[in-house]
Coordinates of C-alpha atoms in Angstrom, one line a residue:
M1 CA 0.0 0.0 0.0
E2 CA 1.0 3.4 -0.8
K3 CA 1.2 6.0 1.8
S4 CA -1.0 8.9 1.1
K5 CA 0.2 12.3 1.7
P6 CA -1.6 14.1 4.5
K7 CA -3.8 16.9 3.2
R8 CA -2.7 20.2 4.3
S9 CA -5.4 22.1 6.0
F10 CA -6.0 25.7 5.0
W11 CA -5.7 26.6 8.7
S12 CA -2.1 25.7 8.9
I13 CA 0.1 27.7 11.2
R14 CA 1.5 29.7 8.3
N15 CA -2.0 30.7 7.0
K16 CA -3.1 31.5 10.6
I17 CA -0.2 33.8 11.1
I18 CA -0.8 35.6 7.8
L19 CA -4.5 36.0 8.6
I20 CA -3.7 37.4 12.0
I21 CA -1.3 39.9 10.5
Y22 CA -3.9 41.0 8.0
I23 CA -6.6 41.3 10.7
I24 CA -4.3 43.4 12.9
M25 CA -2.4 45.4 10.2
F26 CA -5.1 46.6 7.8
P27 CA -7.3 48.3 10.4
V28 CA -4.2 49.9 12.0
L29 CA -3.1 51.2 8.6
I30 CA -6.6 52.4 7.7
V31 CA -7.1 54.2 11.0
S32 CA -3.6 55.8 10.9
G33 CA -4.2 56.9 7.3
V34 CA -7.5 58.6 8.3
F35 CA -5.9 60.4 11.2
M36 CA -2.9 61.5 9.1
Y37 CA -5.3 62.8 6.3
N38 CA -7.4 64.7 8.8
G39 CA -4.3 66.2 10.5
N40 CA -2.8 67.3 7.2
A41 CA -6.0 68.6 5.7
G42 CA -6.5 70.8 8.8
A43 CA -2.9 72.1 8.5
V44 CA -3.3 72.8 4.7
R45 CA -6.6 74.5 5.3
A46 CA -5.0 76.7 8.0
E47 CA -2.1 77.6 5.8
N48 CA -4.4 78.5 2.9
T49 CA -6.5 80.6 5.2
R50 CA -3.4 82.4 6.4
Q51 CA -2.2 83.1 2.9
Y52 CA -5.5 84.4 1.4
P53 CA -5.1 88.0 2.6
T54 CA -1.6 88.1 1.0
S55 CA -3.0 86.7 -2.3
V56 CA -5.8 89.2 -2.2
D57 CA -3.4 92.1 -1.6
V58 CA -1.2 91.0 -4.5
L59 CA -4.2 90.8 -6.8
N60 CA -5.4 94.2 -5.6
D61 CA -2.0 95.7 -6.4
S62 CA -2.0 94.1 -9.8
V63 CA -5.5 95.5 -10.6
S64 CA -4.4 98.9 -9.3
Y65 CA -1.3 98.9 -11.6
F66 CA -3.4 97.9 -14.5
E67 CA -6.0 100.6 -13.8
Q68 CA -3.2 103.2 -13.5
D69 CA -1.8 102.1 -16.9
L70 CA -5.2 102.5 -18.4
Q71 CA -5.6 105.9 -16.8
D72 CA -2.2 107.0 -18.2
I73 CA -3.1 106.0 -21.7
F74 CA -6.5 107.6 -21.5
N75 CA -5.1 110.8 -20.1
Y76 CA -2.5 110.9 -22.8
V77 CA -5.1 110.5 -25.5
I78 CA -7.5 113.0 -23.9
V79 CA -4.9 115.7 -23.2
N80 CA -3.3 115.4 -26.7
D81 CA -4.6 118.3 -28.8
D82 CA -4.0 116.6 -32.1
V83 CA -5.9 113.5 -31.2
A84 CA -8.8 115.5 -29.7
S85 CA -9.1 117.7 -32.7
V86 CA -9.4 114.7 -35.0
L87 CA -11.9 113.0 -32.7
R88 CA -14.1 116.1 -32.4
S89 CA -13.7 117.4 -36.0
P90 CA -16.9 118.0 -38.0
L91 CA -18.2 115.4 -40.4
S92 CA -15.5 115.8 -43.0
L93 CA -12.0 114.5 -43.4
D94 CA -9.9 117.6 -42.7
S95 CA -6.1 118.1 -42.6
N96 CA -5.8 116.7 -39.1
A97 CA -6.7 113.2 -40.3
P98 CA -3.1 112.0 -40.6
V99 CA -2.9 112.1 -36.9
F100 CA -4.0 108.4 -37.0
C101 CA -1.2 107.5 -39.4
K102 CA 1.3 105.6 -37.3
N103 CA 4.3 107.5 -38.7
L104 CA 3.0 111.0 -38.0
S105 CA 1.0 110.7 -34.9
P106 CA 1.3 110.9 -31.1
I107 CA -0.7 107.6 -31.2
N108 CA 2.7 106.0 -31.7
F109 CA 3.3 106.6 -28.0
V110 CA 0.0 104.8 -27.1
T111 CA 0.9 101.9 -29.4
G112 CA 4.3 101.6 -27.7
M113 CA 2.6 101.7 -24.3
L114 CA 0.4 98.8 -25.4
Y115 CA 3.3 96.7 -26.6
V116 CA 5.3 97.3 -23.4
N117 CA 2.3 96.5 -21.1
G118 CA 1.6 92.8 -21.3
N119 CA -1.9 93.1 -19.8
M120 CA -3.5 95.2 -22.5
R121 CA -4.0 93.6 -25.9
T122 CA -6.2 96.1 -27.7
F123 CA -6.7 99.8 -27.9
I124 CA -9.5 101.3 -30.0
L125 CA -10.5 104.9 -30.8
Y126 CA -13.9 105.4 -32.3
P127 CA -14.3 108.9 -33.6
E128 CA -17.8 110.4 -33.7
N129 CA -17.3 111.5 -37.3
V130 CA -16.6 109.8 -40.6
L131 CA -13.1 108.8 -39.8
V132 CA -12.2 105.2 -39.7
P133 CA -11.7 103.9 -36.1
F134 CA -8.1 103.6 -35.1
Y135 CA -7.1 100.4 -33.3
V136 CA -4.0 98.6 -32.2
S137 CA -4.3 94.9 -31.4
Q138 CA -1.5 92.6 -30.4
D139 CA -3.4 89.4 -31.0
G140 CA -5.5 90.3 -34.0
S141 CA -8.7 89.3 -32.4
V142 CA -10.4 92.7 -32.8
M143 CA -12.8 93.3 -35.6
N144 CA -13.0 96.8 -36.9
K145 CA -16.7 97.5 -36.1
S146 CA -18.5 100.5 -37.5
I147 CA -19.6 103.3 -35.2
E148 CA -23.2 102.2 -35.5
E149 CA -22.3 98.8 -34.1
V150 CA -20.4 100.4 -31.3
R151 CA -23.4 102.7 -30.5
M152 CA -25.6 99.6 -30.2
Q153 CA -23.4 98.0 -27.4
D154 CA -24.4 98.2 -23.8
I155 CA -21.3 100.1 -22.8
Y156 CA -21.8 103.0 -25.2
R157 CA -24.5 105.0 -23.4
P158 CA -22.8 104.9 -20.0
A159 CA -19.5 105.9 -21.6
V160 CA -21.2 108.9 -23.3
D161 CA -23.0 109.9 -20.1
A162 CA -19.7 109.7 -18.2
Q163 CA -18.3 112.5 -20.4
G164 CA -14.7 111.5 -20.0
D165 CA -14.8 109.8 -16.7
T166 CA -13.8 106.1 -16.5
V167 CA -16.6 103.6 -16.8
W168 CA -15.9 100.1 -15.5
E169 CA -18.1 97.2 -16.3

């Protein structure tokens, strides 16, 4: 007769030890992971809350610089007599029209300011006469609208009513 090999039981010592390790280790790892996550989430939340005022201050300064740049360009255009005479001229093309030509005009300064300032991509002047609007666009996304199209936009009436004051929308 042949000797039959004894069947190994699933519950051998080796398997019992492995099962006990799993039963003890997994809950410990899961509980410690949850505690570590909660502790780190609270620390990150506290750090973000501490840094929010600084981020808001930096953003406020950036918007202020941008607003000041816009005011400088607007003031330059408003104060410049050549530009003002063209924008306010009667309904005919008079001798002041070349002010919008890039080679002859103080608009060159405005164009240079746009290229130096990375925040502004487009500058447009729409005269209230038959002159073609003057625009400088760094990204080419501006369409040269007619003055009638501009008058139909929502910003037109508040801008006219402001009479030279800044209108933000």
